[in-house]
Short mmCIF file of C-alpha atoms and ligand atoms in Angstrom, two decimals:
data_model
loop_
_atom_site.label_atom_id
_atom_site.label_comp_id
_atom_site.label_asym_id
_atom_site.label_seq_id
_atom_site.Cartn_x
_atom_site.Cartn_y
_atom_site.Cartn_z
CA MET A 1 0.17 -0.07 0.02
CA GLY A 2 1.24 3.63 -0.76
CA VAL A 3 1.96 6.61 1.21
CA GLN A 4 -1.59 8.17 2.40
CA THR A 5 -2.76 11.34 1.68
CA PRO A 6 -3.70 13.60 4.33
CA ASP A 7 -7.27 13.08 3.59
CA GLU A 8 -6.87 9.30 3.63
CA LYS A 9 -5.42 9.53 6.80
CA GLU A 10 -8.42 11.43 8.13
CA ILE A 11 -10.71 9.10 6.49
CA SER A 12 -9.26 5.82 7.93
CA LEU A 13 -8.77 7.46 11.20
CA SER A 14 -12.50 8.95 11.17
CA ASP A 15 -13.31 4.83 10.18
CA ARG A 16 -11.36 3.66 13.50
CA ASP A 17 -12.48 6.60 15.48
CA ARG A 18 -16.64 5.58 15.04
CA SER A 19 -16.02 1.76 15.02
CA ALA A 20 -14.04 1.93 19.14
CA LEU A 21 -17.00 4.57 19.62
CA ARG A 22 -19.76 2.52 18.83
CA GLY A 23 -17.54 -0.11 20.41
CA VAL A 24 -17.30 1.78 23.92
CA VAL A 25 -21.10 3.37 23.83
CA TRP A 26 -22.49 -0.42 23.72
CA VAL A 27 -20.21 -2.35 25.93
CA GLY A 28 -20.21 0.44 28.12
CA GLY A 29 -23.93 1.39 28.03
CA ILE A 30 -25.02 -2.32 28.12
CA VAL A 31 -22.58 -2.80 31.67
CA ILE A 32 -23.73 0.28 33.56
CA ALA A 33 -27.58 -0.54 32.49
CA THR A 34 -27.12 -3.93 33.96
CA THR A 35 -25.55 -2.79 36.88
CA PHE A 36 -27.28 0.24 37.47
CA ALA A 37 -30.56 -1.65 37.08
CA TYR A 38 -29.22 -4.25 39.51
CA ALA A 39 -28.31 -1.78 42.12
CA ILE A 40 -31.58 -0.15 42.14
CA LEU A 41 -32.98 -3.44 42.64
CA ARG A 42 -31.30 -4.71 44.97
CA TYR A 43 -31.69 -1.75 47.15
CA VAL A 44 -33.85 0.22 46.98
CA VAL A 45 -36.85 -1.79 45.40
CA PHE A 46 -35.88 -4.49 47.96
CA GLY A 47 -33.54 -3.02 50.16
CA PRO A 48 -33.65 0.19 52.48
CA ILE A 49 -32.01 2.43 50.96
CA ALA A 50 -34.36 5.80 49.67
CA ALA A 51 -35.20 6.67 45.89
CA GLU A 52 -33.60 10.26 47.12
CA ASN A 53 -30.28 8.50 47.27
CA ILE A 54 -30.05 6.78 43.68
CA PRO A 55 -28.18 9.78 41.84
CA LEU A 56 -24.91 9.16 44.19
CA TYR A 57 -25.35 6.12 46.73
CA VAL A 58 -26.84 3.91 44.33
CA PHE A 59 -25.39 5.01 40.83
CA ASN A 60 -21.83 4.82 42.71
CA LYS A 61 -22.38 0.97 43.24
CA SER A 62 -23.24 0.48 39.26
CA LEU A 63 -20.12 2.53 38.47
CA ALA A 64 -17.53 0.46 41.43
CA TRP A 65 -18.70 -2.76 39.75
CA GLY A 66 -19.54 -1.48 36.05
CA SER A 67 -15.44 -0.01 36.36
CA LEU A 68 -14.49 -3.12 37.13
CA ILE A 69 -16.77 -5.47 34.73
CA LEU A 70 -15.12 -3.83 31.93
CA LEU A 71 -11.28 -3.64 33.51
CA ALA A 72 -11.76 -7.23 33.37
CA ILE A 73 -13.10 -7.28 30.05
CA SER A 74 -10.17 -5.65 28.77
CA MET A 75 -7.96 -8.19 30.22
CA SER A 76 -9.71 -10.64 28.83
CA MET A 77 -10.61 -9.86 25.33
CA GLY A 78 -7.17 -11.55 23.81
CA ALA A 79 -7.75 -14.82 25.69
CA LEU A 80 -11.28 -14.30 24.01
CA GLY A 81 -10.22 -13.94 20.83
CA ARG A 82 -7.85 -17.46 20.86
CA LEU A 83 -11.02 -19.08 22.57
CA TRP A 84 -13.81 -17.97 20.24
CA PRO A 85 -11.67 -16.40 17.05
CA GLY A 86 -15.23 -16.17 15.04
CA LEU A 87 -16.95 -14.31 17.72
CA PHE A 88 -14.20 -11.90 19.41
CA ALA A 89 -10.94 -12.22 17.06
CA ARG A 90 -12.13 -9.18 15.09
CA HIS A 91 -12.66 -6.94 17.99
CA VAL A 92 -9.98 -7.53 20.22
CA TRP A 93 -8.20 -4.23 19.35
CA HIS A 94 -11.13 -2.56 21.42
CA ARG A 95 -9.88 -3.95 24.52
CA LYS A 96 -7.17 -0.45 24.47
CA TYR A 97 -10.56 2.32 24.71
CA ILE A 98 -12.88 -0.46 26.83
CA GLY A 99 -9.83 -0.44 29.63
CA ILE A 100 -9.74 3.66 29.19
CA MET A 101 -13.23 3.45 29.51
CA GLY A 102 -13.01 1.46 33.04
CA PHE A 103 -10.54 3.86 33.92
CA PHE A 104 -12.49 6.61 34.01
CA ILE A 105 -15.49 5.22 35.31
CA ALA A 106 -13.47 3.54 37.85
CA THR A 107 -12.05 7.34 38.91
CA LEU A 108 -15.59 8.88 38.36
CA HIS A 109 -16.99 6.13 41.45
CA ILE A 110 -13.92 7.34 43.79
CA CYS A 111 -14.77 10.85 43.21
CA VAL A 112 -18.17 10.06 44.15
CA SER A 113 -17.16 7.86 47.23
CA VAL A 114 -15.05 11.11 48.47
CA PHE A 115 -18.32 12.87 48.22
CA ILE A 116 -20.54 10.81 50.44
CA MET A 117 -17.80 9.19 52.56
CA GLY A 118 -19.13 9.50 56.01
CA PHE A 119 -20.59 7.93 59.09
CA GLY A 120 -24.19 8.47 57.30
CA TYR A 121 -23.74 6.48 54.09
CA PHE A 122 -21.29 4.17 55.13
CA ARG A 123 -21.64 3.19 59.59
CA SER A 124 -20.26 -0.36 58.81
CA PHE A 125 -16.86 1.30 57.63
CA PHE A 126 -16.30 2.90 61.53
CA THR A 127 -15.69 2.40 65.03
CA PRO A 128 -17.64 4.23 67.61
CA THR A 129 -15.06 6.80 67.62
CA ILE A 130 -15.62 7.59 63.40
CA LYS A 131 -11.93 5.82 62.79
CA MET A 132 -12.00 3.73 59.96
CA THR A 133 -12.13 -0.03 61.30
CA PHE A 134 -9.56 -2.17 59.98
CA ILE A 135 -10.77 -4.53 56.76
CA ALA A 136 -12.57 -0.97 56.00
CA GLU A 137 -8.80 0.77 55.64
CA LEU A 138 -7.34 -2.70 54.27
CA SER A 139 -9.83 -2.40 51.36
CA MET A 140 -9.73 1.45 50.82
CA LEU A 141 -5.66 0.45 50.23
CA PHE A 142 -6.38 -1.62 47.55
CA GLY A 143 -8.77 0.35 45.61
CA LEU A 144 -6.19 2.92 45.81
CA LEU A 145 -3.47 0.90 45.17
CA SER A 146 -5.81 -0.41 42.02
CA TRP A 147 -6.30 3.02 40.77
CA PHE A 148 -2.74 4.25 40.84
CA LEU A 149 -1.97 1.06 38.63
CA LEU A 150 -4.36 1.74 35.83
CA LEU A 151 -3.41 5.90 35.90
CA PHE A 152 0.20 4.30 35.16
CA LEU A 153 -1.26 2.33 32.50
CA ALA A 154 -3.52 5.34 30.51
CA VAL A 155 -0.79 7.56 31.15
CA THR A 156 1.28 4.79 29.04
CA SER A 157 -1.23 4.20 26.70
CA PHE A 158 -0.65 7.78 25.38
CA PRO A 159 0.67 7.27 21.58
CA SER A 160 3.76 10.29 22.18
CA VAL A 161 4.46 7.68 25.66
CA GLN A 162 3.68 4.64 23.67
CA ASN A 163 5.88 4.88 20.91
CA ASN A 164 8.99 6.27 23.15
CA MET A 165 9.07 2.95 24.87
CA SER A 166 10.11 -0.71 23.50
CA ARG A 167 7.21 -2.90 22.70
CA ASN A 168 8.55 -5.97 24.89
CA TYR A 169 8.09 -3.29 27.65
CA TRP A 170 5.28 -1.75 26.73
CA LEU A 171 3.37 -5.30 26.63
CA ARG A 172 5.09 -6.36 30.15
CA PHE A 173 3.52 -3.11 32.02
CA HIS A 174 -0.28 -3.50 30.31
CA HIS A 175 0.22 -7.17 31.65
CA TRP A 176 -0.37 -5.80 34.52
CA GLY A 177 -3.54 -4.70 34.54
CA VAL A 178 -4.67 -8.03 36.12
CA TYR A 179 -3.40 -6.75 39.29
CA ALA A 180 -5.43 -3.61 38.95
CA VAL A 181 -8.17 -5.90 38.46
CA VAL A 182 -7.15 -8.41 41.23
CA LEU A 183 -6.85 -4.87 43.71
CA GLY A 184 -10.33 -3.84 42.85
CA SER A 185 -11.22 -7.13 43.84
CA LEU A 186 -9.70 -7.39 47.15
CA HIS A 187 -10.63 -3.74 47.80
CA VAL A 188 -14.64 -5.21 48.16
CA LEU A 189 -13.10 -7.20 51.13
CA TYR A 190 -14.90 -4.87 53.54
CA GLY A 191 -18.19 -6.42 52.01
CA TYR A 192 -17.47 -10.28 53.06
CA PRO A 193 -19.84 -10.77 56.45
CA SER A 194 -22.42 -10.31 54.02
CA TRP A 195 -21.57 -13.04 51.66
CA PHE A 196 -22.40 -15.74 53.97
CA THR A 197 -25.67 -14.56 55.12
CA PRO A 198 -27.85 -15.61 51.89
CA GLU A 199 -31.45 -14.97 54.03
CA SER A 200 -30.31 -11.36 54.44
CA TRP A 201 -30.12 -10.80 50.69
CA TYR A 202 -31.96 -8.18 49.65
CA GLY A 203 -34.50 -10.02 47.18
CA GLY A 204 -32.33 -12.96 47.42
CA MET A 205 -30.30 -10.52 45.31
CA PRO A 206 -26.57 -11.68 46.60
CA PRO A 207 -24.23 -8.13 47.34
CA ILE A 208 -22.62 -6.28 44.83
CA THR A 209 -19.68 -6.64 46.70
CA LEU A 210 -19.87 -10.74 45.88
CA TRP A 211 -20.20 -10.05 42.26
CA SER A 212 -16.89 -7.89 42.26
CA PHE A 213 -15.07 -10.56 44.16
CA ALA A 214 -16.00 -13.32 41.30
CA VAL A 215 -15.17 -10.56 38.31
CA MET A 216 -11.32 -11.25 39.24
CA PHE A 217 -12.29 -15.64 39.20
CA VAL A 218 -13.80 -15.19 36.15
CA MET A 219 -10.91 -12.68 34.61
CA LEU A 220 -8.10 -15.02 35.69
CA ALA A 221 -10.27 -18.42 34.51
CA VAL A 222 -10.76 -16.91 30.90
CA ARG A 223 -7.38 -15.49 30.28
CA PHE A 224 -6.07 -19.47 31.66
CA LEU A 225 -8.05 -20.92 29.45
CA GLY A 226 -7.36 -18.77 26.89
CA ARG A 227 -3.64 -18.88 27.17
CA PRO A 228 -1.05 -18.45 24.01
CA LYS A 229 -0.50 -22.04 23.30
CA ASN A 230 3.56 -22.17 21.79
C1 HEM B 1 -9.28 5.54 45.88
C2 HEM B 1 -10.00 4.69 45.42
C3 HEM B 1 -11.03 4.43 45.86
C4 HEM B 1 -12.06 4.68 46.75
C5 HEM B 1 -11.26 5.69 47.73
C6 HEM B 1 -12.97 3.68 46.67
C7 HEM B 1 -13.92 3.67 47.44
C8 HEM B 1 -15.25 3.01 47.43
C9 HEM B 1 -16.60 3.35 48.83
C10 HEM B 1 -16.58 4.15 49.51
C11 HEM B 1 -16.76 1.71 48.21
C12 HEM B 1 -18.11 1.42 48.73
C13 HEM B 1 -19.77 1.73 48.33
C14 HEM B 1 -20.88 1.00 48.83
O1 HEM B 1 -20.64 0.55 49.06
O2 HEM B 1 -21.76 2.08 48.04
C15 HEM B 1 -16.43 1.25 47.07
C16 HEM B 1 -16.90 -0.17 46.68
C17 HEM B 1 -16.37 -0.51 45.55
N1 HEM B 1 -15.65 -0.25 44.57
FE1 HEM B 1 -14.12 1.30 44.90
N2 HEM B 1 -12.69 3.32 45.52
C18 HEM B 1 -11.47 3.24 45.15
C19 HEM B 1 -10.59 2.57 43.69
C20 HEM B 1 -11.90 1.44 43.37
C21 HEM B 1 -11.35 1.03 42.04
C22 HEM B 1 -10.07 1.78 41.38
C23 HEM B 1 -11.68 0.31 41.39
C24 HEM B 1 -12.39 -0.50 40.30
C25 HEM B 1 -11.00 -1.12 40.05
C26 HEM B 1 -13.61 -0.02 42.70
C27 HEM B 1 -14.76 -1.06 42.46
C28 HEM B 1 -15.29 -0.84 43.74
C29 HEM B 1 -16.09 -1.93 43.84
C30 HEM B 1 -16.43 -3.04 42.61
C31 HEM B 1 -16.96 -1.65 44.82
C32 HEM B 1 -18.24 -2.68 45.23
C33 HEM B 1 -19.57 -1.46 45.27
C34 HEM B 1 -20.31 -1.97 46.17
O3 HEM B 1 -20.63 -2.77 46.40
O4 HEM B 1 -21.09 -1.22 45.76
N3 HEM B 1 -12.78 1.12 43.70
N4 HEM B 1 -15.46 1.68 46.60
#
């Protein structure tokens, strides 16, 4: 193929961006709509949370869980492409955009969490002296570490940074996305007391912390089954 004229380059970049945007809107839209519907059903319809807390408290649950799912999807696309090439191989290039969207949504989750952080919303995080419990501190530390790892991956995804790195190290760093998902799943450990009491689950629906913890195992299993065979 010859050298592209500026117009041809613009058209092919435009085609790529349209396809990337479509993928991000579809995948992100389905994930956030599903997690938001689940959160409203579990906490407002069947649970004790007032409808007035939907905009921040309940939506934040959807953002948190949705971001983790998107990051896990991004980190599983390569394996999915090897397991079911007919279905996924042509979508593998979308993983970068899905990962960046997961990072942005996780960032939004952090902003909302900081807004509403306090005894009123998160009673179980605090001791009677209004300090965080050990498990709450540990969980928040895992969340922070996960986010900083994601920030590093997002920064190294800028073409100007990526083009100045060796392919070897860039790929090596970007496999660390797996650790970000593992840390994100460990970050929900504060919820474990409710995992073993199904009789207390609102509407019989498992807590979002339990689903989020499971995300890590699903991602690891998919990556193991679809690992490259040399
Ligand atoms: C500074 C970093 C972070 C802070 C301060 C933070 C804060 C919080 C808080 C306060 C909750 C409790 C929400 C609730 O029970 O309603 C939570 C839950 C959660 N967070 Fe984070 N988070 C951080 C980073 C992350 C990251 C990077 C991810 C994803 C990779 C993530 C995913 C989740 C998930 C899946 C839940 C469970 C949602 C639920 O059960 O409601 N968080 N986080």
